[in-house]
Amino acid sequence: MPTVGLLHTAPVHVATFDELVGELAPGWTAEHLVDESLLERARLDGLARVSDAVRRALLDLAARNVELIICTCSTIGGLAEASAGTVDVRVERVDRPMAELAVATGGRVAIVAALESTIGPTNELVSEMAAGRGVHIEIDTHVVAGAWERFEAGDLDGYARVIAAVLPSLAASADVVVLAQASMAGAVGIAGEVGIPVLASPRTAIEQLLR
């Protein structure tokens, strides 16, 4: 049975991805590595300061006989992909399939994040996808005030609800919403129908990368 290695910066993702792998890719098993310090250090000191630690994490997962590594943190996802040469295993960032779908969906993309440090990497990724397709897009970014504080406090329901509350207001100015962080996926079900597609990375990644 093939195994996917998952590099997380929050333990909450372990259960989320175990559930998704079981639902969408039952022929796979999941191997997790959680290192919360990677995100914290990247936020405080910059991505360059965690490059060695990310490479060590990839080596750790590759040594567990995985067929694919997915980095579930959008802030360090680009760094993980750039470090792929460290291992003999394919490395993907969790939000790449979502970004591809967003660009294919519409020309006005709203990027919503709970953390400021995620905006830049996600913006760059979506722009890269658009350039690769040769299409013009307009990107509008939104950081949800008070959301990350709830996440850090362990109030995951409150975190999802405060994010969900801002989504309906975006329908008038966007064709598609991108939830920049994997942890934001719970907001989709709470928000319900908002008039435009709202994309979350965990389900999209497992559907496209493992199926």
CSV table of C-alpha atoms in Angstrom, one decimal:
chain,number,residue,atom,x,y,z
A,1,MET,CA,0.0,0.0,0.0
A,2,PRO,CA,1.6,3.4,-1.0
A,3,THR,CA,2.2,6.0,1.7
A,4,VAL,CA,2.0,9.8,1.5
A,5,GLY,CA,4.2,11.8,3.8
A,6,LEU,CA,2.6,14.9,5.2
A,7,LEU,CA,4.7,17.8,6.6
A,8,HIS,CA,2.5,19.9,9.0
A,9,THR,CA,3.1,22.9,11.2
A,10,ALA,CA,0.1,22.3,13.3
A,11,PRO,CA,-1.1,19.0,14.9
A,12,VAL,CA,-4.7,19.7,14.0
A,13,HIS,CA,-3.9,18.7,10.4
A,14,VAL,CA,-3.2,15.1,11.3
A,15,ALA,CA,-6.8,14.1,11.8
A,16,THR,CA,-8.0,16.2,8.9
A,17,PHE,CA,-5.7,14.5,6.4
A,18,ASP,CA,-6.2,11.0,7.9
A,19,GLU,CA,-9.9,11.5,7.3
A,20,LEU,CA,-9.4,12.8,3.7
A,21,VAL,CA,-6.9,10.1,2.7
A,22,GLY,CA,-9.3,7.4,4.1
A,23,GLU,CA,-12.3,8.9,2.2
A,24,LEU,CA,-10.7,9.9,-1.1
A,25,ALA,CA,-7.7,7.7,-1.5
A,26,PRO,CA,-8.4,4.5,0.5
A,27,GLY,CA,-5.5,2.7,-1.3
A,28,TRP,CA,-3.0,5.0,0.5
A,29,THR,CA,-1.7,5.3,4.1
A,30,ALA,CA,-0.5,8.6,5.6
A,31,GLU,CA,2.7,9.2,7.5
A,32,HIS,CA,2.8,12.5,9.4
A,33,LEU,CA,5.6,14.8,10.6
A,34,VAL,CA,4.5,17.8,12.7
A,35,ASP,CA,6.9,20.7,13.5
A,36,GLU,CA,5.2,23.8,14.8
A,37,SER,CA,8.4,25.7,15.1
A,38,LEU,CA,8.8,25.9,11.3
A,39,LEU,CA,5.9,28.3,10.9
A,40,GLU,CA,6.8,30.3,14.0
A,41,ARG,CA,10.4,30.7,12.9
A,42,ALA,CA,9.4,31.6,9.4
A,43,ARG,CA,7.1,34.3,10.6
A,44,LEU,CA,9.6,35.8,13.0
A,45,ASP,CA,12.9,35.4,11.1
A,46,GLY,CA,12.0,34.8,7.5
A,47,LEU,CA,11.9,31.7,5.3
A,48,ALA,CA,15.6,31.6,4.7
A,49,ARG,CA,16.2,30.8,8.4
A,50,VAL,CA,14.1,27.6,8.3
A,51,SER,CA,15.4,26.2,5.0
A,52,ASP,CA,17.8,23.7,6.7
A,53,ALA,CA,15.1,22.6,9.0
A,54,VAL,CA,12.6,22.0,6.2
A,55,ARG,CA,15.2,20.0,4.3
A,56,ARG,CA,15.8,17.8,7.4
A,57,ALA,CA,12.0,17.3,7.7
A,58,LEU,CA,11.8,16.2,4.1
A,59,LEU,CA,14.7,13.8,4.6
A,60,ASP,CA,12.9,12.4,7.7
A,61,LEU,CA,9.7,11.7,5.8
A,62,ALA,CA,11.5,10.3,2.8
A,63,ALA,CA,13.3,7.8,5.0
A,64,ARG,CA,9.9,6.4,6.0
A,65,ASN,CA,9.4,5.0,2.5
A,66,VAL,CA,6.8,7.4,1.3
A,67,GLU,CA,5.9,7.8,-2.4
A,68,LEU,CA,5.0,11.5,-2.2
A,69,ILE,CA,5.5,14.3,0.3
A,70,ILE,CA,2.9,17.1,0.7
A,71,CYS,CA,3.7,20.2,2.7
A,72,THR,CA,0.4,21.3,4.3
A,73,CYS,CA,1.7,24.7,5.4
A,74,SER,CA,1.2,27.4,2.8
A,75,THR,CA,3.8,29.7,4.3
A,76,ILE,CA,6.6,27.2,3.8
A,77,GLY,CA,5.1,25.2,1.0
A,78,GLY,CA,7.2,27.0,-1.7
A,79,LEU,CA,10.3,26.4,0.3
A,80,ALA,CA,9.5,22.7,0.6
A,81,GLU,CA,9.1,22.4,-3.1
A,82,ALA,CA,12.3,24.3,-3.7
A,83,SER,CA,14.1,21.8,-1.4
A,84,ALA,CA,12.7,18.8,-3.3
A,85,GLY,CA,16.2,18.0,-4.7
A,86,THR,CA,17.2,17.0,-1.2
A,87,VAL,CA,15.1,13.8,-1.5
A,88,ASP,CA,14.4,11.2,-4.1
A,89,VAL,CA,10.7,11.7,-3.6
A,90,ARG,CA,8.2,14.1,-5.3
A,91,VAL,CA,7.4,17.1,-3.1
A,92,GLU,CA,4.2,19.1,-3.5
A,93,ARG,CA,2.8,22.1,-1.6
A,94,VAL,CA,-0.8,21.5,-0.5
A,95,ASP,CA,-2.2,24.7,-2.1
A,96,ARG,CA,-0.8,24.1,-5.7
A,97,PRO,CA,-3.8,22.1,-6.9
A,98,MET,CA,-6.2,24.7,-5.4
A,99,ALA,CA,-4.3,27.5,-7.1
A,100,GLU,CA,-4.6,25.7,-10.4
A,101,LEU,CA,-8.3,25.3,-9.9
A,102,ALA,CA,-8.8,28.9,-8.9
A,103,VAL,CA,-7.1,30.2,-12.0
A,104,ALA,CA,-9.3,27.9,-14.2
A,105,THR,CA,-12.4,29.1,-12.4
A,106,GLY,CA,-12.4,32.8,-12.9
A,107,GLY,CA,-10.4,36.0,-13.5
A,108,ARG,CA,-11.1,37.7,-10.2
A,109,VAL,CA,-9.5,35.8,-7.3
A,110,ALA,CA,-10.0,36.7,-3.6
A,111,ILE,CA,-7.3,35.2,-1.4
A,112,VAL,CA,-8.4,35.0,2.2
A,113,ALA,CA,-5.9,34.2,5.0
A,114,ALA,CA,-5.9,34.2,8.8
A,115,LEU,CA,-2.2,34.9,8.9
A,116,GLU,CA,-0.4,37.8,7.1
A,117,SER,CA,2.7,35.7,6.3
A,118,THR,CA,0.6,33.4,4.1
A,119,ILE,CA,-0.6,36.2,1.8
A,120,GLY,CA,2.6,36.6,-0.1
A,121,PRO,CA,3.3,33.0,-0.9
A,122,THR,CA,-0.3,32.3,-2.0
A,123,ASN,CA,-0.4,35.4,-4.1
A,124,GLU,CA,2.8,34.4,-5.8
A,125,LEU,CA,1.6,30.9,-6.4
A,126,VAL,CA,-1.7,32.0,-7.9
A,127,SER,CA,0.1,34.5,-10.1
A,128,GLU,CA,2.5,31.8,-11.2
A,129,MET,CA,-0.4,29.5,-12.2
A,130,ALA,CA,-2.1,32.3,-14.2
A,131,ALA,CA,1.2,33.1,-16.0
A,132,GLY,CA,1.6,29.5,-16.9
A,133,ARG,CA,-1.8,29.4,-18.4
A,134,GLY,CA,-1.3,32.7,-20.2
A,135,VAL,CA,-4.4,34.3,-18.6
A,136,HIS,CA,-4.9,37.6,-16.9
A,137,ILE,CA,-6.3,37.6,-13.3
A,138,GLU,CA,-7.0,40.2,-10.7
A,139,ILE,CA,-6.1,39.2,-7.1
A,140,ASP,CA,-7.6,40.8,-4.0
A,141,THR,CA,-6.3,39.8,-0.6
A,142,HIS,CA,-7.9,39.7,2.8
A,143,VAL,CA,-6.5,38.9,6.2
A,144,VAL,CA,-9.4,38.0,8.6
A,145,ALA,CA,-9.0,40.1,11.8
A,146,GLY,CA,-8.9,38.0,15.0
A,147,ALA,CA,-8.9,34.7,13.3
A,148,TRP,CA,-5.4,33.5,14.0
A,149,GLU,CA,-5.7,34.4,17.7
A,150,ARG,CA,-8.6,32.0,17.9
A,151,PHE,CA,-6.6,29.3,16.2
A,152,GLU,CA,-3.7,29.7,18.6
A,153,ALA,CA,-6.1,29.6,21.5
A,154,GLY,CA,-7.5,26.3,20.3
A,155,ASP,CA,-10.9,27.7,19.5
A,156,LEU,CA,-11.2,26.0,16.1
A,157,ASP,CA,-15.0,26.5,15.9
A,158,GLY,CA,-14.6,30.2,16.5
A,159,TYR,CA,-11.8,30.3,14.1
A,160,ALA,CA,-13.8,28.7,11.3
A,161,ARG,CA,-16.9,30.9,12.1
A,162,VAL,CA,-15.0,34.2,11.9
A,163,ILE,CA,-13.6,33.2,8.6
A,164,ALA,CA,-16.9,32.0,7.3
A,165,ALA,CA,-18.5,35.4,8.2
A,166,VAL,CA,-16.4,37.3,5.7
A,167,LEU,CA,-17.0,35.1,2.7
A,168,PRO,CA,-20.5,36.2,1.6
A,169,SER,CA,-19.2,39.8,1.2
A,170,LEU,CA,-16.6,38.7,-1.4
A,171,ALA,CA,-19.1,37.4,-4.0
A,172,ALA,CA,-19.7,40.9,-5.4
A,173,SER,CA,-16.1,41.5,-6.3
A,174,ALA,CA,-14.6,38.0,-7.0
A,175,ASP,CA,-15.3,35.0,-9.1
A,176,VAL,CA,-13.6,32.5,-6.7
A,177,VAL,CA,-12.3,32.6,-3.2
A,178,VAL,CA,-9.1,30.9,-2.2
A,179,LEU,CA,-8.7,29.9,1.5
A,180,ALA,CA,-5.0,30.3,1.8
A,181,GLN,CA,-4.4,28.1,4.8
A,182,ALA,CA,-5.3,24.4,5.1
A,183,SER,CA,-6.6,25.1,8.6
A,184,MET,CA,-9.3,27.3,7.1
A,185,ALA,CA,-11.2,24.4,5.4
A,186,GLY,CA,-13.8,24.2,8.2
A,187,ALA,CA,-15.2,27.6,7.2
A,188,VAL,CA,-16.5,26.2,3.9
A,189,GLY,CA,-19.3,24.1,5.5
A,190,ILE,CA,-20.2,26.8,7.9
A,191,ALA,CA,-20.5,29.5,5.3
A,192,GLY,CA,-22.7,27.4,3.0
A,193,GLU,CA,-23.6,28.9,-0.3
A,194,VAL,CA,-22.0,32.3,-0.8
A,195,GLY,CA,-22.7,32.7,-4.5
A,196,ILE,CA,-19.2,31.8,-5.8
A,197,PRO,CA,-16.9,28.8,-5.4
A,198,VAL,CA,-14.9,28.8,-2.1
A,199,LEU,CA,-11.8,26.6,-2.4
A,200,ALA,CA,-9.9,24.9,0.4
A,201,SER,CA,-6.6,23.1,-0.1
A,202,PRO,CA,-6.8,19.9,1.8
A,203,ARG,CA,-9.6,18.1,-0.1
A,204,THR,CA,-8.4,19.5,-3.5
A,205,ALA,CA,-4.8,18.3,-2.8
A,206,ILE,CA,-5.8,14.8,-1.8
A,207,GLU,CA,-8.3,14.5,-4.7
A,208,GLN,CA,-5.7,15.6,-7.3
A,209,LEU,CA,-2.4,14.3,-6.0
A,210,LEU,CA,-3.5,10.9,-4.7
A,211,ARG,CA,-6.4,9.9,-6.9
